[in-house]
Short mmCIF file of C-alpha atoms in Angstrom, two decimals:
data_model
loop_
_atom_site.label_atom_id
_atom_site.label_comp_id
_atom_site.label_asym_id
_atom_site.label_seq_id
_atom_site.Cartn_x
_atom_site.Cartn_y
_atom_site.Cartn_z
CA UNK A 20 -77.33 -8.46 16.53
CA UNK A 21 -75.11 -9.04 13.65
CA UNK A 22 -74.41 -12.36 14.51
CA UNK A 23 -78.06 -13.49 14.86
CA UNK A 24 -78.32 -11.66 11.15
CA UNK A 25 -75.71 -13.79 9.70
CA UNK A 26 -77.01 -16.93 11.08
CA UNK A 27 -80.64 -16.31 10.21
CA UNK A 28 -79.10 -15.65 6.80
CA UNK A 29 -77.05 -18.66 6.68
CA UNK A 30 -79.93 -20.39 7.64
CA UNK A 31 -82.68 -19.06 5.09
CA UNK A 32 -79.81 -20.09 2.44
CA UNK A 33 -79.30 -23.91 3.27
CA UNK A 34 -83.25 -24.11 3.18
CA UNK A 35 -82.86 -22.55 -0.23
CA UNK A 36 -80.27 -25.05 -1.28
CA UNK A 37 -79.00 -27.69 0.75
CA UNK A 38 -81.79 -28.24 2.04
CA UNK A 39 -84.21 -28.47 -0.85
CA UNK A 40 -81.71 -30.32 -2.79
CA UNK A 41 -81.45 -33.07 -0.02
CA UNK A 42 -81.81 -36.67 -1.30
CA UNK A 43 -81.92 -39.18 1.71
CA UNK A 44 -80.38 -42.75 1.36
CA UNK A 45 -82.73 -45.22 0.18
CA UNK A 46 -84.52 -42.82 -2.73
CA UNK A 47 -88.25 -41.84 -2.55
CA UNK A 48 -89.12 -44.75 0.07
CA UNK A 49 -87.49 -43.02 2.65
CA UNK A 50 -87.62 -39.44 1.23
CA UNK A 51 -90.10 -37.99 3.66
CA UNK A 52 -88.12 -39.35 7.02
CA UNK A 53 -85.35 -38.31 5.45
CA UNK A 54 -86.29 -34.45 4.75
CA UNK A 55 -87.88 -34.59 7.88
CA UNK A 56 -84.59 -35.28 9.99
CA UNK A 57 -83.11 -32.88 8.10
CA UNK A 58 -85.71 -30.15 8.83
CA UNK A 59 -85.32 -31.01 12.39
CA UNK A 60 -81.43 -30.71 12.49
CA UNK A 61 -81.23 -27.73 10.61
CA UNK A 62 -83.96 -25.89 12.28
CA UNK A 63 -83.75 -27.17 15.71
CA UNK A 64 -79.89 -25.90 15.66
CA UNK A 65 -80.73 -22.18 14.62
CA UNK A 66 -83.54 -21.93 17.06
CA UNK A 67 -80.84 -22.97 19.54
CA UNK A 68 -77.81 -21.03 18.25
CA UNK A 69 -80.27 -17.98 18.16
CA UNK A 70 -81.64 -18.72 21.76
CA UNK A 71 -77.86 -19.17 23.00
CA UNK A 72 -77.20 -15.49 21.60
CA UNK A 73 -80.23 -14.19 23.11
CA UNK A 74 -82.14 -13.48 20.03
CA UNK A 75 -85.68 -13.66 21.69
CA UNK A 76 -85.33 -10.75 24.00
CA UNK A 77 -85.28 -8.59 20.85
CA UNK A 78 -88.43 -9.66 18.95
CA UNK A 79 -91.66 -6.98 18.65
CA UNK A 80 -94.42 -9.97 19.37
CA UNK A 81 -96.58 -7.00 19.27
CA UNK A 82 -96.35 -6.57 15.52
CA UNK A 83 -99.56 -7.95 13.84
CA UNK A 84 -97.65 -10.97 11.40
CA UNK A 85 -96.44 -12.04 14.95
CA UNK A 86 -99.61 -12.01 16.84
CA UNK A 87 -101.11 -14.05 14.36
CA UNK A 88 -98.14 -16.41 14.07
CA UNK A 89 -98.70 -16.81 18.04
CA UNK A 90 -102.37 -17.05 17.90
CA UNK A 91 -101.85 -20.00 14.91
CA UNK A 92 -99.47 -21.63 17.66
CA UNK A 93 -100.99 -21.07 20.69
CA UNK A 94 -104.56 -22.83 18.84
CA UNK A 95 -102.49 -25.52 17.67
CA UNK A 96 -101.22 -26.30 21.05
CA UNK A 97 -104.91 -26.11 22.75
CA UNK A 98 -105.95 -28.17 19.87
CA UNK A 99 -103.14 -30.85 20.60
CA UNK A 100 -103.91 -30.69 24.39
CA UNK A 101 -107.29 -31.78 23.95
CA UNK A 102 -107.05 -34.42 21.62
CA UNK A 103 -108.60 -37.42 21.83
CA UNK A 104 -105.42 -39.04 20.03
CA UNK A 105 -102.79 -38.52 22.49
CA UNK A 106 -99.16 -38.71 21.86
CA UNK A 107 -99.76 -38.74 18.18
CA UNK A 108 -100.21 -35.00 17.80
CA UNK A 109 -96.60 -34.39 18.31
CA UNK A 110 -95.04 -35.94 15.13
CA UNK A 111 -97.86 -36.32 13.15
CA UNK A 112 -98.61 -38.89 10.89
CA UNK A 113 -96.53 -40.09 7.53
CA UNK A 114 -96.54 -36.31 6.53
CA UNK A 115 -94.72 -35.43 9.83
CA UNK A 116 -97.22 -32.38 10.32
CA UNK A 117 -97.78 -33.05 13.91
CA UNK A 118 -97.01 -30.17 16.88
CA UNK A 119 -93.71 -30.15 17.10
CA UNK A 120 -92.99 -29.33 13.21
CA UNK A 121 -95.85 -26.61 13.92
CA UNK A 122 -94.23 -25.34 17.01
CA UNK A 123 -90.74 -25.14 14.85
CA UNK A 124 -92.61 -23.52 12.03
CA UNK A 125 -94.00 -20.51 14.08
CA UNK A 126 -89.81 -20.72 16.16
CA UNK A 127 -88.66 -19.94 12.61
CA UNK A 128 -90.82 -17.29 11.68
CA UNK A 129 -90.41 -15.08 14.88
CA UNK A 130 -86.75 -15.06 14.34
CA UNK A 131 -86.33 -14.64 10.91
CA UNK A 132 -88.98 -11.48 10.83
CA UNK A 133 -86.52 -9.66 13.30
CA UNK A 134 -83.41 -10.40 12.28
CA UNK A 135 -83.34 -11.61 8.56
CA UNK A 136 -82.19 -9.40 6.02
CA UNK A 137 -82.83 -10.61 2.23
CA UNK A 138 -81.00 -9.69 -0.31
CA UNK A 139 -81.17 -10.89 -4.29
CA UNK A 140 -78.46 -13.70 -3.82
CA UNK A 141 -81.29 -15.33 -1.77
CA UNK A 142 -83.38 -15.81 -5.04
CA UNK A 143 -80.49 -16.23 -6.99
CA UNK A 144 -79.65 -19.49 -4.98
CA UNK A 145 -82.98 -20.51 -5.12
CA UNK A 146 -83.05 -20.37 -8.90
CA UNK A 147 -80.23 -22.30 -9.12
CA UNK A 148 -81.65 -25.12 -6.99
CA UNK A 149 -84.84 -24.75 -8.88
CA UNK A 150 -82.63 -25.70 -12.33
CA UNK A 151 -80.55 -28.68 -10.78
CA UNK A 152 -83.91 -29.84 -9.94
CA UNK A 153 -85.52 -29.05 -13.34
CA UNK A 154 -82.40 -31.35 -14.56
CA UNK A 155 -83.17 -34.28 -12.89
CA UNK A 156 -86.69 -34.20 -13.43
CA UNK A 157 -86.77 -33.89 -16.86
CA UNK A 158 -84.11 -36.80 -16.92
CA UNK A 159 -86.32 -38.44 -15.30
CA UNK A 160 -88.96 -38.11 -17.08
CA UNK A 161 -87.28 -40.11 -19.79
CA UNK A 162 -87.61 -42.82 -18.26
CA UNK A 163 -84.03 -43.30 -17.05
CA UNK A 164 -83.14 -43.36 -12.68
CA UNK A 165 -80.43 -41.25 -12.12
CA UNK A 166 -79.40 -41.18 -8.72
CA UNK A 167 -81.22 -44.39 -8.00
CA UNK A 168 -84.07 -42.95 -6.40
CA UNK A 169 -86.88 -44.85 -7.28
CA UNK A 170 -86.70 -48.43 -6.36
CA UNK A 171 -84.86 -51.14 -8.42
CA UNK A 172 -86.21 -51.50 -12.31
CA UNK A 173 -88.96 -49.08 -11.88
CA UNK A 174 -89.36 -45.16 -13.54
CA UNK A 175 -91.79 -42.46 -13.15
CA UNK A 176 -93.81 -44.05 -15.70
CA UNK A 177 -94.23 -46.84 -12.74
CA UNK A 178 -96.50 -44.50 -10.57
CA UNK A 179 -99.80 -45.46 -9.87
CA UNK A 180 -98.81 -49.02 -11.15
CA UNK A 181 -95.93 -50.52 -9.75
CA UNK A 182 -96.24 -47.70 -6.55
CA UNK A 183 -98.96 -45.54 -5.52
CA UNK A 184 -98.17 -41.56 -6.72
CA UNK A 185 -95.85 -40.54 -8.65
CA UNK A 186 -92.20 -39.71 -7.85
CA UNK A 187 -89.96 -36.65 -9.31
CA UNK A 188 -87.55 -34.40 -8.12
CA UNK A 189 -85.42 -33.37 -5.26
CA UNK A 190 -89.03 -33.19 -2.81
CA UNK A 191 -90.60 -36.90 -3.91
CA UNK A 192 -94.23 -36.49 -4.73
CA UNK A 193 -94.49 -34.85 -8.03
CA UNK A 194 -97.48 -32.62 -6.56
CA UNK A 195 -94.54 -31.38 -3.90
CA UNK A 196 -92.02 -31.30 -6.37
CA UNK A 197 -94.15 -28.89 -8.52
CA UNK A 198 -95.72 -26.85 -5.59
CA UNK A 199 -92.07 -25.44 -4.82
CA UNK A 200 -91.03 -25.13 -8.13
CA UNK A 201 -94.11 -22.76 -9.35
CA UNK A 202 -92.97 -20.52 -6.15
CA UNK A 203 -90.17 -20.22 -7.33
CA UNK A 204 -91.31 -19.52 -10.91
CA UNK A 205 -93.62 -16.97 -9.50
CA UNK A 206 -90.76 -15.42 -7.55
CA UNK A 207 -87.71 -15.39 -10.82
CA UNK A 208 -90.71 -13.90 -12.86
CA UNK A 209 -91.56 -10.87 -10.69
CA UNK A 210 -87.78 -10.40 -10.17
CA UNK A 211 -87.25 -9.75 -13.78
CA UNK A 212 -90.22 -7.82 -14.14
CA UNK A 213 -88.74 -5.55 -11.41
CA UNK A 214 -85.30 -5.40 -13.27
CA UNK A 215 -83.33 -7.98 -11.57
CA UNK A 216 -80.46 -9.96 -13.22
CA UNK A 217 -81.31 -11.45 -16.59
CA UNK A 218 -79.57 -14.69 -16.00
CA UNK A 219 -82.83 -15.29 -14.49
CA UNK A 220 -84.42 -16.00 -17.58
CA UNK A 221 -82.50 -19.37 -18.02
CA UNK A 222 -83.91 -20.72 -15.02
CA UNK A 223 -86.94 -19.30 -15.31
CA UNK A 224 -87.80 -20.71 -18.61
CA UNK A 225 -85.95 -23.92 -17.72
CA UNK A 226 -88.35 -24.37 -14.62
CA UNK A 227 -91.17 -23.38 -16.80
CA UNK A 228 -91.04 -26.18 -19.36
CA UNK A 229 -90.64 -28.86 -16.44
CA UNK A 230 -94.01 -28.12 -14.78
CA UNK A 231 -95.27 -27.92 -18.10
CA UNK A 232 -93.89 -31.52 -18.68
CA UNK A 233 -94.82 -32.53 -15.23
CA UNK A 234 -98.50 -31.46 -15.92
CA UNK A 235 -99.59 -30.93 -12.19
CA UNK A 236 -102.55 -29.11 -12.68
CA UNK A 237 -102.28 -26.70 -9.19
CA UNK A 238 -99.34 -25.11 -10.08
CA UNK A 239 -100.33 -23.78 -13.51
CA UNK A 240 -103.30 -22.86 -12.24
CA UNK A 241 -101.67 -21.08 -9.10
CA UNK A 242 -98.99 -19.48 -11.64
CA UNK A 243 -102.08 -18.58 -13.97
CA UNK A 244 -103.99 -16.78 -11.11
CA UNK A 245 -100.45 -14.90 -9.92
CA UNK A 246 -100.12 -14.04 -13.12
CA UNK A 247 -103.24 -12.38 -13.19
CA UNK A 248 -103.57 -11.15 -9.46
CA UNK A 249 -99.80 -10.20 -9.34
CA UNK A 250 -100.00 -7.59 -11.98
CA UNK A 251 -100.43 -4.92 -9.38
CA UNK A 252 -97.57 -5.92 -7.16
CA UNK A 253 -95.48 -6.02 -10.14
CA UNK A 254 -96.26 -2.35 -11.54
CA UNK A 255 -97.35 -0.28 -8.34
CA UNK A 256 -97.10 3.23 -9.93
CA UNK A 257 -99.66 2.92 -12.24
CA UNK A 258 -102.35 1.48 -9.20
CA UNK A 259 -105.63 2.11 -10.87
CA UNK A 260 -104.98 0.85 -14.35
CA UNK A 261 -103.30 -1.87 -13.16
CA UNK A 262 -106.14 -2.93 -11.33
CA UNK A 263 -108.57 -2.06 -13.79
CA UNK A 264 -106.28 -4.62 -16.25
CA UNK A 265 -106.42 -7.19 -13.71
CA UNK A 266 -110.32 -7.04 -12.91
CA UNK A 267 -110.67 -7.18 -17.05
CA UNK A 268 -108.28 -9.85 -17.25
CA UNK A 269 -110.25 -12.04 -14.35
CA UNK A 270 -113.39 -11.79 -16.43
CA UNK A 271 -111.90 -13.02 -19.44
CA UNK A 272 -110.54 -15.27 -17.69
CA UNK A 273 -114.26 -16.85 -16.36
CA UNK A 274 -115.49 -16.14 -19.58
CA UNK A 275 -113.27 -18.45 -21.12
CA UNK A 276 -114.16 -21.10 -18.86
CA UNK A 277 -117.71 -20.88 -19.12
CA UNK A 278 -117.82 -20.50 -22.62
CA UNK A 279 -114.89 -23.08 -23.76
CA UNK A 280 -115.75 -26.88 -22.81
CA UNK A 281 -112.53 -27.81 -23.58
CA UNK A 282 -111.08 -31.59 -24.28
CA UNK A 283 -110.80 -33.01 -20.89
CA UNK A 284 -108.58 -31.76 -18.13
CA UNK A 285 -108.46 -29.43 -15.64
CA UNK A 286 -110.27 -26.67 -18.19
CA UNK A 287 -112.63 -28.88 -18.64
CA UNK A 288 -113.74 -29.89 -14.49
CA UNK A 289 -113.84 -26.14 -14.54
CA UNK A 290 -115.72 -25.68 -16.95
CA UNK A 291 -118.57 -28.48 -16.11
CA UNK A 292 -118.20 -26.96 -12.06
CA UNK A 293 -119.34 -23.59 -13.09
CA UNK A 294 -122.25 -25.08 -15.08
CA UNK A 295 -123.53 -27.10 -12.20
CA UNK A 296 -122.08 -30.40 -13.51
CA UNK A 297 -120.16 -32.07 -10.29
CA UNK A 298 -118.50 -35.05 -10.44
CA UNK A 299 -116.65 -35.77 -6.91
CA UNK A 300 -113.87 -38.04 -9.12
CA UNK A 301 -112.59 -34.56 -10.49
CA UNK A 302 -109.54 -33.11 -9.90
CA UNK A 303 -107.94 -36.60 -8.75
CA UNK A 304 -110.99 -37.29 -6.77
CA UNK A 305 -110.32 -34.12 -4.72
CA UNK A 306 -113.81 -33.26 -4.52
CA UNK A 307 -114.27 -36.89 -2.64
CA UNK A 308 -112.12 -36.36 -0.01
CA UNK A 309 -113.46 -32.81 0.64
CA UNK A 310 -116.92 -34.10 0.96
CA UNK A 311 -115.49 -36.93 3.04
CA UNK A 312 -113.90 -35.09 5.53
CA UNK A 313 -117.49 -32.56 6.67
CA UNK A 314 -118.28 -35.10 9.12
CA UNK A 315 -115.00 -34.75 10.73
CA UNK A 316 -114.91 -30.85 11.08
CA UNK A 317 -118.95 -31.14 12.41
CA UNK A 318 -117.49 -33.64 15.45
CA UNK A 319 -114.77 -31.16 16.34
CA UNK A 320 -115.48 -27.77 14.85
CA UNK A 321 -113.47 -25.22 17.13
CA UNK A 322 -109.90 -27.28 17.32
CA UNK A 323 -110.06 -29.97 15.55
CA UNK A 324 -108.63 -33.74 15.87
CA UNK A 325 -105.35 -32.50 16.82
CA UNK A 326 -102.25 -31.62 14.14
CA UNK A 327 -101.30 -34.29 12.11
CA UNK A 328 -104.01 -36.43 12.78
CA UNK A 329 -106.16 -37.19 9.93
CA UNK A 330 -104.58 -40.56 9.03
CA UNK A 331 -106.13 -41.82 13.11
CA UNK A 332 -109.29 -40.65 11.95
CA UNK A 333 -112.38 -42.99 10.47
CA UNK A 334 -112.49 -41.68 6.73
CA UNK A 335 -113.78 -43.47 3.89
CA UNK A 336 -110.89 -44.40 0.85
CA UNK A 337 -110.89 -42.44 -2.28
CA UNK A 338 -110.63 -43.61 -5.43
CA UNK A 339 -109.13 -43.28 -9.11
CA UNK A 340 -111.16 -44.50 -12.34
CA UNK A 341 -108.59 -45.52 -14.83
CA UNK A 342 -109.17 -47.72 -18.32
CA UNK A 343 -112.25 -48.97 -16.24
CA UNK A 344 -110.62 -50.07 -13.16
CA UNK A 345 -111.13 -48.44 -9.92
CA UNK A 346 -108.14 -47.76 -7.54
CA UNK A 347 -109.08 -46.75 -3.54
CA UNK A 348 -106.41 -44.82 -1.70
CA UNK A 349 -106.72 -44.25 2.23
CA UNK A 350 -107.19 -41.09 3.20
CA UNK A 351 -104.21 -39.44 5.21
CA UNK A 352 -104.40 -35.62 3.78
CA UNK A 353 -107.41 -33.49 3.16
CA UNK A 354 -105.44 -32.43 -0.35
CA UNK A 355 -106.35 -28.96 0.51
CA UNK A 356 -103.81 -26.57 3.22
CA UNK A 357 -106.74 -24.73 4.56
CA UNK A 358 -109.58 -27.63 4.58
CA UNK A 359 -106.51 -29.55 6.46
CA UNK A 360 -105.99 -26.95 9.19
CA UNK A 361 -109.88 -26.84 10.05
CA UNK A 362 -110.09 -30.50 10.13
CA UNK A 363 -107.18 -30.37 12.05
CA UNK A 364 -106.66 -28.05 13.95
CA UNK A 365 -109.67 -26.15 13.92
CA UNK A 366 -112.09 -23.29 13.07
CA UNK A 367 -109.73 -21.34 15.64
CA UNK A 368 -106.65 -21.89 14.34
CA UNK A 369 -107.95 -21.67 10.78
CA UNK A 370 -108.95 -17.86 11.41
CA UNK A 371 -105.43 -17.04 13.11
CA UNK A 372 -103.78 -19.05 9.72
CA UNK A 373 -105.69 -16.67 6.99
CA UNK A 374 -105.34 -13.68 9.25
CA UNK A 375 -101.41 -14.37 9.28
CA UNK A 376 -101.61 -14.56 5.12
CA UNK A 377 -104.08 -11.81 5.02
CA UNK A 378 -101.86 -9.35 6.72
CA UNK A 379 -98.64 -10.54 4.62
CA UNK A 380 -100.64 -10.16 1.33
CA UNK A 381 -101.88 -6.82 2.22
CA UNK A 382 -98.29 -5.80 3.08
CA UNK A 383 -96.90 -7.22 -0.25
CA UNK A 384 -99.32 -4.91 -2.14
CA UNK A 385 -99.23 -2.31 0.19
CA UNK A 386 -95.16 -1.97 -0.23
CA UNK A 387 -95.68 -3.40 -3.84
CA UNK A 388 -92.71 -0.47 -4.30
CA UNK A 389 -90.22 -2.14 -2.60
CA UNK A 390 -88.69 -5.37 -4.65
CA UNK A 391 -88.44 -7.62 -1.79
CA UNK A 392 -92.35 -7.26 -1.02
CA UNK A 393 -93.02 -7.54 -4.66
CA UNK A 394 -91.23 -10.62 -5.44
CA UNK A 395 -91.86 -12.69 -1.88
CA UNK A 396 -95.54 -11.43 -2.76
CA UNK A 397 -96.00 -12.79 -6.10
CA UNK A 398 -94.42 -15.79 -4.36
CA UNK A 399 -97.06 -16.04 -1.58
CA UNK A 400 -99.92 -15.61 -3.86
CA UNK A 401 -98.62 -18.56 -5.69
CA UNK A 402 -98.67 -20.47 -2.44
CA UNK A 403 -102.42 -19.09 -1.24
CA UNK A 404 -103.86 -20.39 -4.83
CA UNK A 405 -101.96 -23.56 -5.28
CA UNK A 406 -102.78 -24.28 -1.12
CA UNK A 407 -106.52 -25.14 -2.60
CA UNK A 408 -105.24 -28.81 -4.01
CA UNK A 409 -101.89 -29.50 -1.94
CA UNK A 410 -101.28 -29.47 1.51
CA UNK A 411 -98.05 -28.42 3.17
CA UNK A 412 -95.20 -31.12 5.24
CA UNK A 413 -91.78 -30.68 6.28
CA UNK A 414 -90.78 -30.78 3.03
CA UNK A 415 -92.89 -27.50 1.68
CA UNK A 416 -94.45 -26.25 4.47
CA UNK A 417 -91.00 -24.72 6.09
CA UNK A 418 -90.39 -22.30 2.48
CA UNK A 419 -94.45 -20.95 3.27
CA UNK A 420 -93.18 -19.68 6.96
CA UNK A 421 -90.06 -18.12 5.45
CA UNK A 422 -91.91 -16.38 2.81
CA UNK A 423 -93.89 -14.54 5.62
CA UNK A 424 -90.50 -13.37 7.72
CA UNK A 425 -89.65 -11.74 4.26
CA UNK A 426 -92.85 -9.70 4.25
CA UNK A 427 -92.62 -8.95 7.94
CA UNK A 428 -91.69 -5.35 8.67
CA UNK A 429 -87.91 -4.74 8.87
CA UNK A 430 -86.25 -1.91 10.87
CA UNK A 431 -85.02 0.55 8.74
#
């Protein structure tokens, strides 16, 4: 049992490290192959090392986080059974989101809920990634290539011109790049709230101003929204005026919107939404794909076209207005983590997926006391907001299922 402790630590602390500061040869061409082989030898050789030790006679499958996890799996699998697409459910298109990273996903969790123990130097090492990333992106963001990751004579400032997207960071896709580091944010800043080390705060603050600078519009918002939500996670003895602060600070928070029209931007599609005023080109066309992809969820409501599947699937292109030009992108992610999972994988599957973050949100504020549900909480409500305009791949999606083993019960 110690053994299978270490290991599962071990392991939770090369995701937190070597793993998210992985850089595959040949730059952001190849970076999602590349994370993706890595995912698969890293996690394919602790669900073996853990099998060889016996690890799975030990699990309580009967605990809820568990069931669900099974249920998510078990729906995925029927799902990719009965798919019209065949072979292609098991790896999944470009994103690599296909059965078998699923089946890994759901490995993962079930071991590291038993036999994970989390300590601070977990978040400590994940800050520190965090700020070596921070450092390259912001050099980046000058215009220079360290590292030679994008391809030869081109910058950031080349995305959406030279290349479609843009490029930054140890994950690729600045959207990526940004999802992790706002968990993270989310996670330093309820640490030091709680008390933790105050070397934090260089990190934090360091990580703070590159999202700023990267300007992805989810993860403010998903930080903004933790922010607000989080405050009763973060102060759990004083329950009812917490909540009381948070339900005031939600309505000024819609009152803003309503009431300021703001000077373009995210503030502003929020603003024009709530006042009836849709435009499907906002939020990067988001609102485009969503409506694009009801037709597929009406041919296959209960499981879906199979995991990873969207990109086999007839959907019409988005598009991007810019300086009067119009730019159409195919269609190979819904953009939106739950929307994704229902086109996917189905209404099924969907249900067991919220039930699983249902039960570790109302864990993280029901043990709000304890500083490892408080900080993996703020964490996870980071994800569940920001999960609305992103959608999760090897590259992410592995940090969501070790967030839940964190929140899963622990033997005293």
């Amino acid at each position: 049992m110690a053994l299978c402790r270490r290991i599962s630590y071990l392991y939770a602390l090369a995701l937190l490290t070597v793993y998210a500061l992985f850089l595959p040869l040949g730059g952001y061409e190849r970076m999602m192959e590349g994370k993706y082989h890595a995912f698969l030898l890293l996690s394919l050789a602790y669900v073996l090392t853990m099998t060889s030790l016996g690890a799975w006679r030990t699990l309580r499958l009967r605990e809820p986080m568990c069931l669900a996890a099974l249920a998510y799996l078990a729906l995925t699998a029927l799902s990719a059974a009965l798919s019209p697409y065949g072979t292609a459910v098991l790896l999944g298109g470009t994103r690599r989101d296909g059965l078998l990273t699923a089946a890994l996903y759901a490995a993962v969790f079930l071991l590291l809920a038993r036999h994970l123990r989390p300590d601070r130097r977990l978040l400590y090492a994940a800050a520190a990634s965090a700020a070596l990333c921070d450092l390259l992106v912001l050099v980046q963001l000058t215009g220079r290539n360290p590292l030679w990751l994008y391809p030869a004579g081109l910058n950031y400032f080349d995305g959406d011109v030279a290349y479609s997207g843009f490029y930054a960071g140890a994950a690729g896709n600045i959207d990526f790049t940004a999802f992790l580091l706002a968990l993270c944010t989310a996670a330093m800043a309820a640490a030091l709230v709680r008390g933790w080390s105050k070397w934090l705060l260089a990190p934090l603050a360091l990580t703070v101003w590159t999202l700023w600078q990267l300007r992805v519009a989810a993860a403010l918002l998903g930080l903004a929204v933790t922010a607000v939500l989080g405050l009763p996670l973060l102060f759990p003895r004083r329950r009812r005026a917490i909540w009381a602060l948070t339900l005031l600070l939600t309505a000024a928070a819609f009152a803003l919107i309503w009431f300021f029209p703001g000077d373009g931007g995210t503030l502003s599609e929020l603003h024009r939404l709530l006042h009836g005023d849709v435009d499907l080109t906002f939020g990067s066309s988001r609102l485009l794909i969503w409506r694009s992809l009801l037709p597929l969820i009406a041919e296959r409501p209960l499981l879906g076209g199979g995991c990873g599947t969207l990109y086999l699937r007839d959907v019409p292109p988005f598009y991007w207005q810019r300086g009067g030009e119009t730019t159409y992108f195919a269609v190979t992610s819904a953009h939106n983590e739950y929307l994704g999972v229902l086109v996917d994988q189905g209404a099924l599957a969907l249900l067991a997926f919220l039930a699983l973050l249902a039960l570790a949100l109302w864990r993280a504020y029901r043990h709000a006391e304890s500083d490892r549900c408080a900080v993996a909480g703020a964490a996870l409500l980071c994800y569940a907001v920001t999960a609305f305009f992103s959608v999760a791949c090897c590259i992410t999606g592995v940090y969501l299922w070790l967030l839940l083993a964190v929140l899963a019960p622990k033997e005293r």
